[in-house]
Amino acid sequence: MAIAPIGIFGGAFAPFHNGHLRLALEAMDRLQLSQVRLIPTAHPAHRPDSRVSPQKRLEWVRRAVAKEKGLIADDREIKREGPSYTIDTLAELKKWRPRTPLVLLLGADAFAHFHTWHRWREILDLAHLAVVSRPGSALLPPVEADILAERHADSVEALRAVPAGLWLELPLPLLEISSSRIRRLLRTGHSVRGLVPDAILDALTPQDLQALTDQDDQSKH
């Protein structure tokens, strides 16, 4: 019997919101994943660290998925020193579960710049890519990532037939929610109920709110 793949979903999660939650649940169902590991980025190489501590963002993810079977908050990037590179995270996971296929979940915007990722070719040696897109939209791999042109899987079954190296388009009805919009609403004193899991909202402290609203000021410098 084939081993069910594990999904990998990383991000700043500042804050983790219902769009993230729904995407993880939909991907787990559509791709027949045994679990999805939600991994807050600690020290992204391509942008400044979040004003919200990695430990706090991990706590939010844990609260949000506490009752969701198969969704797991993963702290490996927080525990690892140095820049948070996807290749290092996948290598750790492959060492932990060498026979289990890995599926990296990413959005269409990230896919368009995949060729700029650290050691991106080696990522394909360790995992498949599932690229989340809007239904009806056209999705093409970046021309700079020439090897992706011949590695397109046209079905979940094709993706599961080999251990790594393919990419699959995953059209999902995405919720119109973004972390930046949530931070703007918080900064102007508006409610974000329905956008963020109640388990997170009910635990927000004044310090958390300050860190979130300071996040966008940081990005302007």
PDB file of C-alpha atoms in Angstrom:
ATOM      1  CA  MET A   1       0.000   0.000   0.000  1.00  0.00           C
ATOM      2  CA  ALA A   2       1.316   3.462  -0.935  1.00  0.00           C
ATOM      3  CA  ILE A   3       2.221   5.756   1.937  1.00  0.00           C
ATOM      4  CA  ALA A   4      -0.026   8.816   2.152  1.00  0.00           C
ATOM      5  CA  PRO A   5       1.960  12.032   1.581  1.00  0.00           C
ATOM      6  CA  ILE A   6       2.515  14.750   4.152  1.00  0.00           C
ATOM      7  CA  GLY A   7       1.674  18.346   3.206  1.00  0.00           C
ATOM      8  CA  ILE A   8       4.016  21.190   4.128  1.00  0.00           C
ATOM      9  CA  PHE A   9       2.556  24.691   4.483  1.00  0.00           C
ATOM     10  CA  GLY A  10       4.886  27.442   5.666  1.00  0.00           C
ATOM     11  CA  GLY A  11       4.451  31.154   6.156  1.00  0.00           C
ATOM     12  CA  ALA A  12       4.865  34.102   8.461  1.00  0.00           C
ATOM     13  CA  PHE A  13       1.307  33.610   9.799  1.00  0.00           C
ATOM     14  CA  ALA A  14       1.200  37.129  11.252  1.00  0.00           C
ATOM     15  CA  PRO A  15      -1.520  36.378  12.005  1.00  0.00           C
ATOM     16  CA  PHE A  16      -2.681  32.907  11.029  1.00  0.00           C
ATOM     17  CA  HIS A  17      -6.177  33.361   9.613  1.00  0.00           C
ATOM     18  CA  ASN A  18      -9.182  31.450   8.314  1.00  0.00           C
ATOM     19  CA  GLY A  19      -7.865  31.570   4.750  1.00  0.00           C
ATOM     20  CA  HIS A  20      -4.776  29.647   5.868  1.00  0.00           C
ATOM     21  CA  LEU A  21      -6.951  27.213   7.794  1.00  0.00           C
ATOM     22  CA  ARG A  22      -9.336  26.563   4.916  1.00  0.00           C
ATOM     23  CA  LEU A  23      -6.487  26.118   2.426  1.00  0.00           C
ATOM     24  CA  ALA A  24      -4.819  23.499   4.640  1.00  0.00           C
ATOM     25  CA  LEU A  25      -8.059  21.578   5.113  1.00  0.00           C
ATOM     26  CA  GLU A  26      -8.967  21.671   1.408  1.00  0.00           C
ATOM     27  CA  ALA A  27      -5.475  20.572   0.368  1.00  0.00           C
ATOM     28  CA  MET A  28      -5.481  17.694   2.835  1.00  0.00           C
ATOM     29  CA  ASP A  29      -8.772  16.465   1.394  1.00  0.00           C
ATOM     30  CA  ARG A  30      -8.041  17.021  -2.315  1.00  0.00           C
ATOM     31  CA  LEU A  31      -4.497  15.604  -2.218  1.00  0.00           C
ATOM     32  CA  GLN A  32      -5.351  12.741   0.152  1.00  0.00           C
ATOM     33  CA  LEU A  33      -2.660  13.827   2.610  1.00  0.00           C
ATOM     34  CA  SER A  34      -2.167  12.064   5.918  1.00  0.00           C
ATOM     35  CA  GLN A  35      -1.459  15.433   7.575  1.00  0.00           C
ATOM     36  CA  VAL A  36      -0.500  19.020   6.862  1.00  0.00           C
ATOM     37  CA  ARG A  37       2.342  20.483   8.888  1.00  0.00           C
ATOM     38  CA  LEU A  38       1.942  24.248   9.381  1.00  0.00           C
ATOM     39  CA  ILE A  39       5.387  25.782   9.825  1.00  0.00           C
ATOM     40  CA  PRO A  40       5.807  29.405  10.958  1.00  0.00           C
ATOM     41  CA  THR A  41       8.888  30.944   9.389  1.00  0.00           C
ATOM     42  CA  ALA A  42      11.366  32.175  11.995  1.00  0.00           C
ATOM     43  CA  HIS A  43      14.000  34.104  10.015  1.00  0.00           C
ATOM     44  CA  PRO A  44      13.031  34.486   6.341  1.00  0.00           C
ATOM     45  CA  ALA A  45      16.010  35.261   4.155  1.00  0.00           C
ATOM     46  CA  HIS A  46      14.090  37.549   1.762  1.00  0.00           C
ATOM     47  CA  ARG A  47      12.453  39.947   4.241  1.00  0.00           C
ATOM     48  CA  PRO A  48      12.863  41.281   7.790  1.00  0.00           C
ATOM     49  CA  ASP A  49      11.796  39.145  10.717  1.00  0.00           C
ATOM     50  CA  SER A  50       8.207  39.644  11.832  1.00  0.00           C
ATOM     51  CA  ARG A  51       7.573  42.029  14.706  1.00  0.00           C
ATOM     52  CA  VAL A  52       5.523  39.205  16.212  1.00  0.00           C
ATOM     53  CA  SER A  53       7.800  36.625  17.793  1.00  0.00           C
ATOM     54  CA  PRO A  54       8.046  33.185  16.204  1.00  0.00           C
ATOM     55  CA  GLN A  55       6.915  31.623  19.477  1.00  0.00           C
ATOM     56  CA  LYS A  56       3.768  33.754  19.515  1.00  0.00           C
ATOM     57  CA  ARG A  57       2.937  32.907  15.892  1.00  0.00           C
ATOM     58  CA  LEU A  58       3.465  29.214  16.649  1.00  0.00           C
ATOM     59  CA  GLU A  59       1.125  29.532  19.627  1.00  0.00           C
ATOM     60  CA  TRP A  60      -1.552  31.054  17.361  1.00  0.00           C
ATOM     61  CA  VAL A  61      -1.268  28.181  14.889  1.00  0.00           C
ATOM     62  CA  ARG A  62      -1.520  25.659  17.704  1.00  0.00           C
ATOM     63  CA  ARG A  63      -4.656  27.315  19.020  1.00  0.00           C
ATOM     64  CA  ALA A  64      -6.232  27.468  15.560  1.00  0.00           C
ATOM     65  CA  VAL A  65      -5.694  23.782  14.705  1.00  0.00           C
ATOM     66  CA  ALA A  66      -6.150  22.235  18.151  1.00  0.00           C
ATOM     67  CA  LYS A  67      -9.443  20.614  17.122  1.00  0.00           C
ATOM     68  CA  GLU A  68      -8.557  19.909  13.489  1.00  0.00           C
ATOM     69  CA  LYS A  69      -7.498  16.313  12.877  1.00  0.00           C
ATOM     70  CA  GLY A  70      -4.460  16.110  10.629  1.00  0.00           C
ATOM     71  CA  LEU A  71      -3.326  19.741  10.974  1.00  0.00           C
ATOM     72  CA  ILE A  72      -0.123  20.022  12.988  1.00  0.00           C
ATOM     73  CA  ALA A  73       1.764  23.112  14.171  1.00  0.00           C
ATOM     74  CA  ASP A  74       5.441  22.430  13.491  1.00  0.00           C
ATOM     75  CA  ASP A  75       8.192  24.343  15.313  1.00  0.00           C
ATOM     76  CA  ARG A  76      11.244  23.088  13.419  1.00  0.00           C
ATOM     77  CA  GLU A  77      12.112  26.413  11.758  1.00  0.00           C
ATOM     78  CA  ILE A  78      11.780  28.199  15.090  1.00  0.00           C
ATOM     79  CA  LYS A  79      14.173  25.766  16.750  1.00  0.00           C
ATOM     80  CA  ARG A  80      16.697  25.989  13.926  1.00  0.00           C
ATOM     81  CA  GLU A  81      19.285  28.763  13.947  1.00  0.00           C
ATOM     82  CA  GLY A  82      20.065  30.893  10.918  1.00  0.00           C
ATOM     83  CA  PRO A  83      17.870  31.835   7.938  1.00  0.00           C
ATOM     84  CA  SER A  84      14.711  29.797   7.386  1.00  0.00           C
ATOM     85  CA  TYR A  85      15.217  27.989   4.085  1.00  0.00           C
ATOM     86  CA  THR A  86      12.608  25.603   2.711  1.00  0.00           C
ATOM     87  CA  ILE A  87      15.290  23.198   1.490  1.00  0.00           C
ATOM     88  CA  ASP A  88      16.563  22.730   5.061  1.00  0.00           C
ATOM     89  CA  THR A  89      13.048  22.120   6.387  1.00  0.00           C
ATOM     90  CA  LEU A  90      12.308  19.518   3.723  1.00  0.00           C
ATOM     91  CA  ALA A  91      15.662  17.796   4.351  1.00  0.00           C
ATOM     92  CA  GLU A  92      14.810  17.525   8.060  1.00  0.00           C
ATOM     93  CA  LEU A  93      11.386  16.101   7.297  1.00  0.00           C
ATOM     94  CA  LYS A  94      12.801  13.604   4.807  1.00  0.00           C
ATOM     95  CA  LYS A  95      15.339  12.452   7.385  1.00  0.00           C
ATOM     96  CA  TRP A  96      12.473  12.023   9.873  1.00  0.00           C
ATOM     97  CA  ARG A  97      10.208  10.171   7.414  1.00  0.00           C
ATOM     98  CA  PRO A  98      12.465   8.930   4.588  1.00  0.00           C
ATOM     99  CA  ARG A  99       9.785   6.796   2.880  1.00  0.00           C
ATOM    100  CA  THR A 100       6.941   9.323   3.093  1.00  0.00           C
ATOM    101  CA  PRO A 101       6.329  11.594   0.072  1.00  0.00           C
ATOM    102  CA  LEU A 102       6.264  15.315   0.834  1.00  0.00           C
ATOM    103  CA  VAL A 103       4.021  17.856  -0.891  1.00  0.00           C
ATOM    104  CA  LEU A 104       4.949  21.526  -0.539  1.00  0.00           C
ATOM    105  CA  LEU A 105       1.884  23.791  -0.679  1.00  0.00           C
ATOM    106  CA  LEU A 106       2.454  27.220  -2.204  1.00  0.00           C
ATOM    107  CA  GLY A 107       0.479  29.955  -3.870  1.00  0.00           C
ATOM    108  CA  ALA A 108       0.618  31.012  -7.506  1.00  0.00           C
ATOM    109  CA  ASP A 109       2.627  34.156  -6.624  1.00  0.00           C
ATOM    110  CA  ALA A 110       5.292  32.103  -4.852  1.00  0.00           C
ATOM    111  CA  PHE A 111       5.353  29.615  -7.739  1.00  0.00           C
ATOM    112  CA  ALA A 112       6.060  32.432 -10.189  1.00  0.00           C
ATOM    113  CA  HIS A 113       9.263  33.189  -8.280  1.00  0.00           C
ATOM    114  CA  PHE A 114      10.162  29.613  -7.382  1.00  0.00           C
ATOM    115  CA  HIS A 115      13.362  29.799  -9.446  1.00  0.00           C
ATOM    116  CA  THR A 116      14.692  32.470  -7.032  1.00  0.00           C
ATOM    117  CA  TRP A 117      14.370  30.220  -3.972  1.00  0.00           C
ATOM    118  CA  HIS A 118      17.504  28.977  -2.239  1.00  0.00           C
ATOM    119  CA  ARG A 119      18.618  25.702  -3.912  1.00  0.00           C
ATOM    120  CA  TRP A 120      15.276  25.406  -5.650  1.00  0.00           C
ATOM    121  CA  ARG A 121      16.308  22.525  -7.891  1.00  0.00           C
ATOM    122  CA  GLU A 122      17.156  20.430  -4.839  1.00  0.00           C
ATOM    123  CA  ILE A 123      13.672  21.080  -3.440  1.00  0.00           C
ATOM    124  CA  LEU A 124      12.326  19.013  -6.338  1.00  0.00           C
ATOM    125  CA  ASP A 125      14.532  16.113  -5.267  1.00  0.00           C
ATOM    126  CA  LEU A 126      12.763  16.073  -1.902  1.00  0.00           C
ATOM    127  CA  ALA A 127       9.142  17.024  -2.577  1.00  0.00           C
ATOM    128  CA  HIS A 128       6.322  17.631  -4.992  1.00  0.00           C
ATOM    129  CA  LEU A 129       4.767  21.089  -5.381  1.00  0.00           C
ATOM    130  CA  ALA A 130       1.032  21.697  -5.098  1.00  0.00           C
ATOM    131  CA  VAL A 131       0.327  25.169  -6.445  1.00  0.00           C
ATOM    132  CA  VAL A 132      -2.893  26.700  -5.164  1.00  0.00           C
ATOM    133  CA  SER A 133      -4.696  28.766  -7.783  1.00  0.00           C
ATOM    134  CA  ARG A 134      -8.094  30.270  -8.393  1.00  0.00           C
ATOM    135  CA  PRO A 135     -10.509  28.079 -10.375  1.00  0.00           C
ATOM    136  CA  GLY A 136     -10.428  29.030 -14.046  1.00  0.00           C
ATOM    137  CA  SER A 137      -7.112  30.863 -13.911  1.00  0.00           C
ATOM    138  CA  ALA A 138      -4.209  29.876 -16.153  1.00  0.00           C
ATOM    139  CA  LEU A 139      -1.101  28.706 -14.333  1.00  0.00           C
ATOM    140  CA  LEU A 140       2.269  28.274 -16.001  1.00  0.00           C
ATOM    141  CA  PRO A 141       5.658  27.584 -14.426  1.00  0.00           C
ATOM    142  CA  PRO A 142       8.233  30.400 -14.577  1.00  0.00           C
ATOM    143  CA  VAL A 143      10.266  30.169 -17.769  1.00  0.00           C
ATOM    144  CA  GLU A 144      13.453  30.432 -15.705  1.00  0.00           C
ATOM    145  CA  ALA A 145      12.574  27.126 -14.001  1.00  0.00           C
ATOM    146  CA  ASP A 146      12.920  25.226 -17.241  1.00  0.00           C
ATOM    147  CA  ILE A 147      12.816  21.761 -15.682  1.00  0.00           C
ATOM    148  CA  LEU A 148       9.262  22.357 -14.449  1.00  0.00           C
ATOM    149  CA  ALA A 149       7.854  22.477 -17.979  1.00  0.00           C
ATOM    150  CA  GLU A 150       8.102  18.699 -18.283  1.00  0.00           C
ATOM    151  CA  ARG A 151       7.238  17.896 -14.680  1.00  0.00           C
ATOM    152  CA  HIS A 152       3.572  18.819 -14.628  1.00  0.00           C
ATOM    153  CA  ALA A 153       1.242  16.235 -13.041  1.00  0.00           C
ATOM    154  CA  ASP A 154      -2.284  16.336 -14.442  1.00  0.00           C
ATOM    155  CA  SER A 155      -3.891  14.494 -11.547  1.00  0.00           C
ATOM    156  CA  VAL A 156      -3.465  13.579  -7.887  1.00  0.00           C
ATOM    157  CA  GLU A 157      -2.902   9.987  -8.990  1.00  0.00           C
ATOM    158  CA  ALA A 158       0.029  11.058 -11.195  1.00  0.00           C
ATOM    159  CA  LEU A 159       1.509  13.019  -8.311  1.00  0.00           C
ATOM    160  CA  ARG A 160       1.278  10.014  -6.010  1.00  0.00           C
ATOM    161  CA  ALA A 161       2.882   7.665  -8.556  1.00  0.00           C
ATOM    162  CA  VAL A 162       6.397   8.998  -7.877  1.00  0.00           C
ATOM    163  CA  PRO A 163       8.025  10.139  -4.606  1.00  0.00           C
ATOM    164  CA  ALA A 164       9.016  13.706  -5.597  1.00  0.00           C
ATOM    165  CA  GLY A 165       9.793  16.124  -8.400  1.00  0.00           C
ATOM    166  CA  LEU A 166       6.406  17.006  -9.926  1.00  0.00           C
ATOM    167  CA  TRP A 167       4.085  19.985  -9.640  1.00  0.00           C
ATOM    168  CA  LEU A 168       0.317  19.931  -9.639  1.00  0.00           C
ATOM    169  CA  GLU A 169      -2.111  22.799 -10.007  1.00  0.00           C
ATOM    170  CA  LEU A 170      -4.642  22.816  -7.162  1.00  0.00           C
ATOM    171  CA  PRO A 171      -7.614  25.075  -7.999  1.00  0.00           C
ATOM    172  CA  LEU A 172      -9.340  26.078  -4.774  1.00  0.00           C
ATOM    173  CA  PRO A 173     -12.097  28.601  -4.012  1.00  0.00           C
ATOM    174  CA  LEU A 174      -9.820  30.840  -1.973  1.00  0.00           C
ATOM    175  CA  LEU A 175     -11.189  32.999   0.807  1.00  0.00           C
ATOM    176  CA  GLU A 176     -10.501  36.711   0.245  1.00  0.00           C
ATOM    177  CA  ILE A 177      -8.485  37.085   3.434  1.00  0.00           C
ATOM    178  CA  SER A 178      -4.941  38.343   3.896  1.00  0.00           C
ATOM    179  CA  SER A 179      -2.781  38.970   6.928  1.00  0.00           C
ATOM    180  CA  SER A 180      -2.070  42.519   5.741  1.00  0.00           C
ATOM    181  CA  ARG A 181      -5.792  43.310   5.535  1.00  0.00           C
ATOM    182  CA  ILE A 182      -6.309  41.930   9.036  1.00  0.00           C
ATOM    183  CA  ARG A 183      -3.504  44.111  10.357  1.00  0.00           C
ATOM    184  CA  ARG A 184      -5.026  47.192   8.667  1.00  0.00           C
ATOM    185  CA  LEU A 185      -8.401  46.480  10.260  1.00  0.00           C
ATOM    186  CA  LEU A 186      -6.830  46.030  13.669  1.00  0.00           C
ATOM    187  CA  ARG A 187      -4.853  49.263  13.294  1.00  0.00           C
ATOM    188  CA  THR A 188      -8.045  51.200  12.571  1.00  0.00           C
ATOM    189  CA  GLY A 189      -9.972  49.575  15.397  1.00  0.00           C
ATOM    190  CA  HIS A 190     -12.276  47.409  13.281  1.00  0.00           C
ATOM    191  CA  SER A 191     -13.390  43.878  14.082  1.00  0.00           C
ATOM    192  CA  VAL A 192     -11.676  40.933  12.416  1.00  0.00           C
ATOM    193  CA  ARG A 193     -14.164  38.387  13.759  1.00  0.00           C
ATOM    194  CA  GLY A 194     -14.769  35.780  11.059  1.00  0.00           C
ATOM    195  CA  LEU A 195     -11.372  36.415   9.461  1.00  0.00           C
ATOM    196  CA  VAL A 196      -9.247  34.973  12.264  1.00  0.00           C
ATOM    197  CA  PRO A 197     -10.042  31.796  14.239  1.00  0.00           C
ATOM    198  CA  ASP A 198     -11.838  32.628  17.485  1.00  0.00           C
ATOM    199  CA  ALA A 199      -9.250  30.638  19.422  1.00  0.00           C
ATOM    200  CA  ILE A 200      -6.645  33.216  18.351  1.00  0.00           C
ATOM    201  CA  LEU A 201      -8.825  36.308  18.713  1.00  0.00           C
ATOM    202  CA  ASP A 202      -9.888  35.386  22.222  1.00  0.00           C
ATOM    203  CA  ALA A 203      -6.246  35.069  23.299  1.00  0.00           C
ATOM    204  CA  LEU A 204      -4.877  38.307  21.776  1.00  0.00           C
ATOM    205  CA  THR A 205      -3.187  40.593  24.289  1.00  0.00           C
ATOM    206  CA  PRO A 206      -2.586  44.348  23.916  1.00  0.00           C
ATOM    207  CA  GLN A 207       1.071  43.499  23.247  1.00  0.00           C
ATOM    208  CA  ASP A 208       0.045  41.137  20.441  1.00  0.00           C
ATOM    209  CA  LEU A 209      -2.114  43.828  18.857  1.00  0.00           C
ATOM    210  CA  GLN A 210       0.713  46.345  19.060  1.00  0.00           C
ATOM    211  CA  ALA A 211       3.168  43.947  17.426  1.00  0.00           C
ATOM    212  CA  LEU A 212       0.734  43.194  14.600  1.00  0.00           C
ATOM    213  CA  THR A 213      -0.027  46.830  13.871  1.00  0.00           C
ATOM    214  CA  ASP A 214       3.694  47.676  13.978  1.00  0.00           C
ATOM    215  CA  GLN A 215       4.395  45.010  11.363  1.00  0.00           C
ATOM    216  CA  ASP A 216       3.436  47.178   8.384  1.00  0.00           C
ATOM    217  CA  ASP A 217       5.374  50.166   9.679  1.00  0.00           C
ATOM    218  CA  GLN A 218       8.445  47.927   9.647  1.00  0.00           C
ATOM    219  CA  SER A 219       7.892  46.940   6.015  1.00  0.00           C
ATOM    220  CA  LYS A 220       8.053  50.597   4.910  1.00  0.00           C
ATOM    221  CA  HIS A 221      11.697  50.953   5.927  1.00  0.00           C
TER     222      HIS A 221
END
